[in-house]
PDB file of C-alpha atoms and ligand atoms in Angstrom:
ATOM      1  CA  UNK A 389     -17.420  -1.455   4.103  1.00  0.00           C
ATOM      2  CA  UNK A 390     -14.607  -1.078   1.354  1.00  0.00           C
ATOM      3  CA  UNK A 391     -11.004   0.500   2.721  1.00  0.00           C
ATOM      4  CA  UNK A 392      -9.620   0.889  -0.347  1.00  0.00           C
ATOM      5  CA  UNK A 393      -5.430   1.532  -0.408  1.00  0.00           C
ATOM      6  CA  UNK A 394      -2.499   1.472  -2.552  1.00  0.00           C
ATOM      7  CA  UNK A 395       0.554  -0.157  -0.721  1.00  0.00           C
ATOM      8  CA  UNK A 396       3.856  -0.525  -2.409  1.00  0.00           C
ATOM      9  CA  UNK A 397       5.621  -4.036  -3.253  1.00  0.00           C
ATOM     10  CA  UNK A 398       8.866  -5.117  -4.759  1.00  0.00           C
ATOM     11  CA  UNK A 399       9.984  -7.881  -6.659  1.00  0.00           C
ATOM     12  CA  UNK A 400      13.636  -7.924  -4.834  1.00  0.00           C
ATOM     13  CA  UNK A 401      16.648  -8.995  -7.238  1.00  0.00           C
ATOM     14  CA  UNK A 402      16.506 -12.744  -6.218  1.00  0.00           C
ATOM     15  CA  UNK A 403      13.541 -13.249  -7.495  1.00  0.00           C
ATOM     16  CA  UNK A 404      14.409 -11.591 -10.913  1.00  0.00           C
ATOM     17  CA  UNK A 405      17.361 -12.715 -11.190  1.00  0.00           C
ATOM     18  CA  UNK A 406      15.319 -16.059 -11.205  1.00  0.00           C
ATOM     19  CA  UNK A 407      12.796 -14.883 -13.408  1.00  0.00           C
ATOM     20  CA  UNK A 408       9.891 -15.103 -10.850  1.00  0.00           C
ATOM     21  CA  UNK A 409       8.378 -11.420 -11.765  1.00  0.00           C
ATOM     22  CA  UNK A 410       5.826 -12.840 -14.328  1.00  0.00           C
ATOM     23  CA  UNK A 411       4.980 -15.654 -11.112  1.00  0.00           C
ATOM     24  CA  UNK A 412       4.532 -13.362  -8.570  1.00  0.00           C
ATOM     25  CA  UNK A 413       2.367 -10.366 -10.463  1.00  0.00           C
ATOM     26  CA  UNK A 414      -0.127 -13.390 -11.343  1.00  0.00           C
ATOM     27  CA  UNK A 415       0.139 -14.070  -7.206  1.00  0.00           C
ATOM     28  CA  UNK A 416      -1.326 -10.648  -6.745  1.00  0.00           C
ATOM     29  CA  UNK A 417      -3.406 -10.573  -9.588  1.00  0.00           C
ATOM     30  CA  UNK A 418      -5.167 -13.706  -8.029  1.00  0.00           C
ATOM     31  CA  UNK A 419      -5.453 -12.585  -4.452  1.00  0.00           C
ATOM     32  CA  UNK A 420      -7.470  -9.537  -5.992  1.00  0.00           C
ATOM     33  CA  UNK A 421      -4.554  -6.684  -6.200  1.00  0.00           C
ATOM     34  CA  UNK A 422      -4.962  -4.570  -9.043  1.00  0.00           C
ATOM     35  CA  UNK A 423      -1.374  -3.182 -10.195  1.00  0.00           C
ATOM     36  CA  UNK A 424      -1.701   0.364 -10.613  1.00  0.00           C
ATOM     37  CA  UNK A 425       2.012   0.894 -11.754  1.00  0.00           C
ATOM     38  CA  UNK A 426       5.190  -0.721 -11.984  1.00  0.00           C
ATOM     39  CA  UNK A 427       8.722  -0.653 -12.984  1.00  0.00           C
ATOM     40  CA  UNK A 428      11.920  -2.442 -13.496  1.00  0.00           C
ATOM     41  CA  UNK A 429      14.699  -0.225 -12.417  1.00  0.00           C
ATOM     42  CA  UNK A 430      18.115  -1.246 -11.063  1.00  0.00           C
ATOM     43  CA  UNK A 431      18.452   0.991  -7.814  1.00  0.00           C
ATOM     44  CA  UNK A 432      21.680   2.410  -6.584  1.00  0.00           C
ATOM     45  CA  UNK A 433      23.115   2.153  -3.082  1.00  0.00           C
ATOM     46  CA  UNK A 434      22.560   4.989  -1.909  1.00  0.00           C
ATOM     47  CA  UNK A 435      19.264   5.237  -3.279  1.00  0.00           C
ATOM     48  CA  UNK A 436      18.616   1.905  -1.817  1.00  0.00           C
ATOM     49  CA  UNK A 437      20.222   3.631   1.811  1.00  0.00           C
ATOM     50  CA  UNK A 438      17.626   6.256   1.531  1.00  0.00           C
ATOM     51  CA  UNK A 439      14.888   3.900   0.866  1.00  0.00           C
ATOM     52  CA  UNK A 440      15.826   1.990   3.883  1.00  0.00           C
ATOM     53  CA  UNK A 441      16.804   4.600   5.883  1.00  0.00           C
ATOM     54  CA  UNK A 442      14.698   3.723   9.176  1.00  0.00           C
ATOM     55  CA  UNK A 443      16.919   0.267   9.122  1.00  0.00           C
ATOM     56  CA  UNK A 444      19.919   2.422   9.549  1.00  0.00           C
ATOM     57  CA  UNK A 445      21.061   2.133  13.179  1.00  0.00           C
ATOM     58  CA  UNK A 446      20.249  -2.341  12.125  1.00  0.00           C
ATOM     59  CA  UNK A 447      23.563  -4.579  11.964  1.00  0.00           C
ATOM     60  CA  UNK A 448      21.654  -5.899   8.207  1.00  0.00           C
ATOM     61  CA  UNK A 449      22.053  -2.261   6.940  1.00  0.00           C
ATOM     62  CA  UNK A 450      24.528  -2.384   4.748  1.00  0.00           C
ATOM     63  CA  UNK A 451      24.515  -5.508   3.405  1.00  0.00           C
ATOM     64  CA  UNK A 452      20.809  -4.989   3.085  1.00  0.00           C
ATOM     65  CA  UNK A 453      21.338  -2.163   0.821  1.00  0.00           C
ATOM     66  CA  UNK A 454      24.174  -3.716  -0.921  1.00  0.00           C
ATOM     67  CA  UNK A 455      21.933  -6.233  -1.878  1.00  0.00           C
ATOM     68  CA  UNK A 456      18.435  -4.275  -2.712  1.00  0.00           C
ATOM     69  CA  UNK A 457      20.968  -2.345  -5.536  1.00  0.00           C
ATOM     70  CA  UNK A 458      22.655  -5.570  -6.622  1.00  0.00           C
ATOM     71  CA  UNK A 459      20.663  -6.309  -9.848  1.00  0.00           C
ATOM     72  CA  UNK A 460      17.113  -5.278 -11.190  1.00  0.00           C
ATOM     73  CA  UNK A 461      14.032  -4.689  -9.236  1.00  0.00           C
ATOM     74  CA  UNK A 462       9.996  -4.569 -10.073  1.00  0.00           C
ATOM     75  CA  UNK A 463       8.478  -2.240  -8.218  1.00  0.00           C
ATOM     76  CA  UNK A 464       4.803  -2.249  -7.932  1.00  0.00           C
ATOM     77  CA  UNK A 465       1.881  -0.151  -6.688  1.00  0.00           C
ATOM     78  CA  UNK A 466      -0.787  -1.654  -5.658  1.00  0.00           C
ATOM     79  CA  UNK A 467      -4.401  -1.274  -5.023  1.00  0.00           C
ATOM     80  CA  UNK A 468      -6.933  -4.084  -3.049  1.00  0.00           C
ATOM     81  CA  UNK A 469      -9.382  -3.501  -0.301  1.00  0.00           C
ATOM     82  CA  UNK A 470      -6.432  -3.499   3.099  1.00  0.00           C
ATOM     83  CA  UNK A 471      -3.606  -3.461   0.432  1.00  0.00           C
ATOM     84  CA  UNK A 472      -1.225  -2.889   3.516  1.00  0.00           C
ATOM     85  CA  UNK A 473      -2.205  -5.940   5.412  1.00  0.00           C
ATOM     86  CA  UNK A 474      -3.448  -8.108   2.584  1.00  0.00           C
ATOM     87  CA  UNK A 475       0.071  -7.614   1.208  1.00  0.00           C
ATOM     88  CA  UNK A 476       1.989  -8.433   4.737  1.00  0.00           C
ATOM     89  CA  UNK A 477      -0.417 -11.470   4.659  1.00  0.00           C
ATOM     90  CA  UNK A 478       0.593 -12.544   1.068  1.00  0.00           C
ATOM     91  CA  UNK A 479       4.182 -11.951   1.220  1.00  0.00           C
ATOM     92  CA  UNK A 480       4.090 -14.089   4.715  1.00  0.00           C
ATOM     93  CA  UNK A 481       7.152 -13.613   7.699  1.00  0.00           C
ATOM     94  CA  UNK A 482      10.252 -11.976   7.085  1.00  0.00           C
ATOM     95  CA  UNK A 483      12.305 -15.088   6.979  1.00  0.00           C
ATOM     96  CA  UNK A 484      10.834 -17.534   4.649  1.00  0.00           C
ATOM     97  CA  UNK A 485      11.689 -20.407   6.922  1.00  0.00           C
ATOM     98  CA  UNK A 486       9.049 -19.163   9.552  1.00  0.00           C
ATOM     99  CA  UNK A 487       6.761 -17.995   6.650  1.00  0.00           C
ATOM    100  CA  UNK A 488       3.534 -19.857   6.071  1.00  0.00           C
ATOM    101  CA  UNK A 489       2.456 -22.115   3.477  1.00  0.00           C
ATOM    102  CA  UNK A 490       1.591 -20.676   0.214  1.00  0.00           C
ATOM    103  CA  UNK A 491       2.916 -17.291   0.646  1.00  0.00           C
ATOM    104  CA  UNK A 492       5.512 -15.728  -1.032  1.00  0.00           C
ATOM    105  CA  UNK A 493       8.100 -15.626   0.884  1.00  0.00           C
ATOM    106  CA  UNK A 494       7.763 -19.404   1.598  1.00  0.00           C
ATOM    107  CA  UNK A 495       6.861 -20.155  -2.236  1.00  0.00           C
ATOM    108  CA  UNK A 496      10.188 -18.120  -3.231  1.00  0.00           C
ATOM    109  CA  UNK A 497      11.849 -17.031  -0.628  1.00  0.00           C
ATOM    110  CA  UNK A 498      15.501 -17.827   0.032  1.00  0.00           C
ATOM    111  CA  UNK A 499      16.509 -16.788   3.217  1.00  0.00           C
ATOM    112  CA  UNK A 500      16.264 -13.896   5.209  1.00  0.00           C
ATOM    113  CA  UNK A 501      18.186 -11.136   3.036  1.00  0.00           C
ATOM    114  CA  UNK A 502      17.011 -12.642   0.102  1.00  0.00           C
ATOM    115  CA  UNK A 503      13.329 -12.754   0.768  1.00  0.00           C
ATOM    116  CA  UNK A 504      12.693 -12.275  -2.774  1.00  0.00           C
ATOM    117  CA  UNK A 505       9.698  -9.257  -1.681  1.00  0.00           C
ATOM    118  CA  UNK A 506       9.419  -6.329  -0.308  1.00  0.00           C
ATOM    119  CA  UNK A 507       5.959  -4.848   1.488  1.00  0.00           C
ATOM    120  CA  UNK A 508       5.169  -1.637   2.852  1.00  0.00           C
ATOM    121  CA  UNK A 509       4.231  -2.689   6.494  1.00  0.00           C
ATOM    122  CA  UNK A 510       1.744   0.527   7.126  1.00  0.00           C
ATOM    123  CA  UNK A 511      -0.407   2.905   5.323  1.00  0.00           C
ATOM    124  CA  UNK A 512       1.857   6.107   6.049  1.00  0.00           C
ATOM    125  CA  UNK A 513       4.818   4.052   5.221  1.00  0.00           C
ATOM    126  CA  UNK A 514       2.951   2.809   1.758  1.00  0.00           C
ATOM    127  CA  UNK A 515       2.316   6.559   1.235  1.00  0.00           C
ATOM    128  CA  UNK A 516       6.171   8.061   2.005  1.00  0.00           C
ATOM    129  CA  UNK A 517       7.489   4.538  -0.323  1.00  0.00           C
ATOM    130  CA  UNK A 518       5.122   5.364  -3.310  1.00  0.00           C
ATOM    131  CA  UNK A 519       6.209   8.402  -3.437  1.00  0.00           C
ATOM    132  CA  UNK A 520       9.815   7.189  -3.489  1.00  0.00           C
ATOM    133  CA  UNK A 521       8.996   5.636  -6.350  1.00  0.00           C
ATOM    134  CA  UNK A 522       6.276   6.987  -8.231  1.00  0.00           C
ATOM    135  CA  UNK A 523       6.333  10.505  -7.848  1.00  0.00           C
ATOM    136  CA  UNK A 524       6.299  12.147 -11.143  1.00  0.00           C
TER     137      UNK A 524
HETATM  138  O1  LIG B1560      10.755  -6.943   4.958  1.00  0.00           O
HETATM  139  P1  LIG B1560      10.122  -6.996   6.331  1.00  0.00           P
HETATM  140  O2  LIG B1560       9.280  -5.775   6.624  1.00  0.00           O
HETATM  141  O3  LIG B1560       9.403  -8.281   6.571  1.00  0.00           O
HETATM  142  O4  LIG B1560      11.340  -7.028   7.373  1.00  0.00           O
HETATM  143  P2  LIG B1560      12.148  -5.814   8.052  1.00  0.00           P
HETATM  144  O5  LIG B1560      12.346  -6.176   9.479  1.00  0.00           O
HETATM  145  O6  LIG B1560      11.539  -4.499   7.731  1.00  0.00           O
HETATM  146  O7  LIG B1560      13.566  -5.916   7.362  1.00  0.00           O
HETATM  147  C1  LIG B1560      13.785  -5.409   6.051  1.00  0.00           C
HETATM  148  C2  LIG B1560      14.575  -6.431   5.260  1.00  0.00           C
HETATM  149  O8  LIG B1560      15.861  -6.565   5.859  1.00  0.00           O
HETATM  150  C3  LIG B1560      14.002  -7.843   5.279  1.00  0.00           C
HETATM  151  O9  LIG B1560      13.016  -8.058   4.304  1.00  0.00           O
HETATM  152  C4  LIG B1560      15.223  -8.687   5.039  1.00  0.00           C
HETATM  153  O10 LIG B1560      15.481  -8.825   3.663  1.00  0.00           O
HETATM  154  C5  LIG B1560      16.343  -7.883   5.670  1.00  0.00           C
HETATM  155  N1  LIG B1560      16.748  -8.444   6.963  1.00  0.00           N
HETATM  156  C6  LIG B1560      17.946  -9.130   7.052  1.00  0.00           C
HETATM  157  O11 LIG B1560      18.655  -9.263   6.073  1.00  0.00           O
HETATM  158  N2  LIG B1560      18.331  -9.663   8.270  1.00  0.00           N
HETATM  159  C7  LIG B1560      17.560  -9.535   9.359  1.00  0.00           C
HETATM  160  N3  LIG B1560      17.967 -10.076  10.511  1.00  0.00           N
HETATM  161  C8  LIG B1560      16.341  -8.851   9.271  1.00  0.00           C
HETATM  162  C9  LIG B1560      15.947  -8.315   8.056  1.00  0.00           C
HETATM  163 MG1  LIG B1561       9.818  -3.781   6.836  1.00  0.00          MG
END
């Protein structure tokens, strides 16, 4: 039985600062994701507040969105059988030290803020952050 979703991802600024947005597409491209959409934008805080908001009440807040609006991001919809959870699976544990090998967190992944992606970790939250982004 197919389950097809769309999920949103993001290339954070680490990893395009580094020049790892080319690296990473081909990632998804290869696991089977199909990108419907993307765009590089550079954010601004307190677009990247709203974005985060359910992190608000977190100690990482701030400097979390400090750092999501600190250079460019990709942003990405994408589309795979599970997109949600094939994307959670791909992008591996929050901090890349506990992340396993071969995902992307572990592949280019600095440390915990700068985890160099960004997944959406449900289907109604893939459907409120695609619309964040890709609402026309
Ligand atoms: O991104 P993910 O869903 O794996 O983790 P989260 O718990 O939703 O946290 C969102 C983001 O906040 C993470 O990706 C980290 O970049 C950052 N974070 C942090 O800087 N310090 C923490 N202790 C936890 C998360
Ligand atoms: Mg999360």
């Amino acid at each position: 039985m197919n389950n097809i979703e769309e999920t949103l991802s993001i290339i954070k600024p680490d990893a395009v600062e580094r020049n790892l947005q080319d690296q990473i597409k081909n990632e998804f491209k290869s696991k089977g994701f199909e990108i419907l959409n993307e765009k590089k934008i550079h954010i601004t805080k307190e677009e990247a507040e709203k974005f985060y908001k359910v992190h608000e009440s977190k100690p990482f807040y701030n400097d979390l969105c400090a750092y999501l609006s600190s250079g460019p991001i990709v942003v990405m919809k994408l589309q795979k059988d599970n997109a949600v959870l094939e994307n959670r699976k791909l992008m591996g544990a929050t901090n890349p030290d506990n992340a396993e090998e071969g995902t992307l967190r572990k592949k280019y992944g600095i440390s915990i803020d700068k985890n160099s992606v960004h997944g959406s970790d449900s289907l109604e939250n893939a459907k409120i952050e695609l619309d964040f982004f890709f609402k026309d």
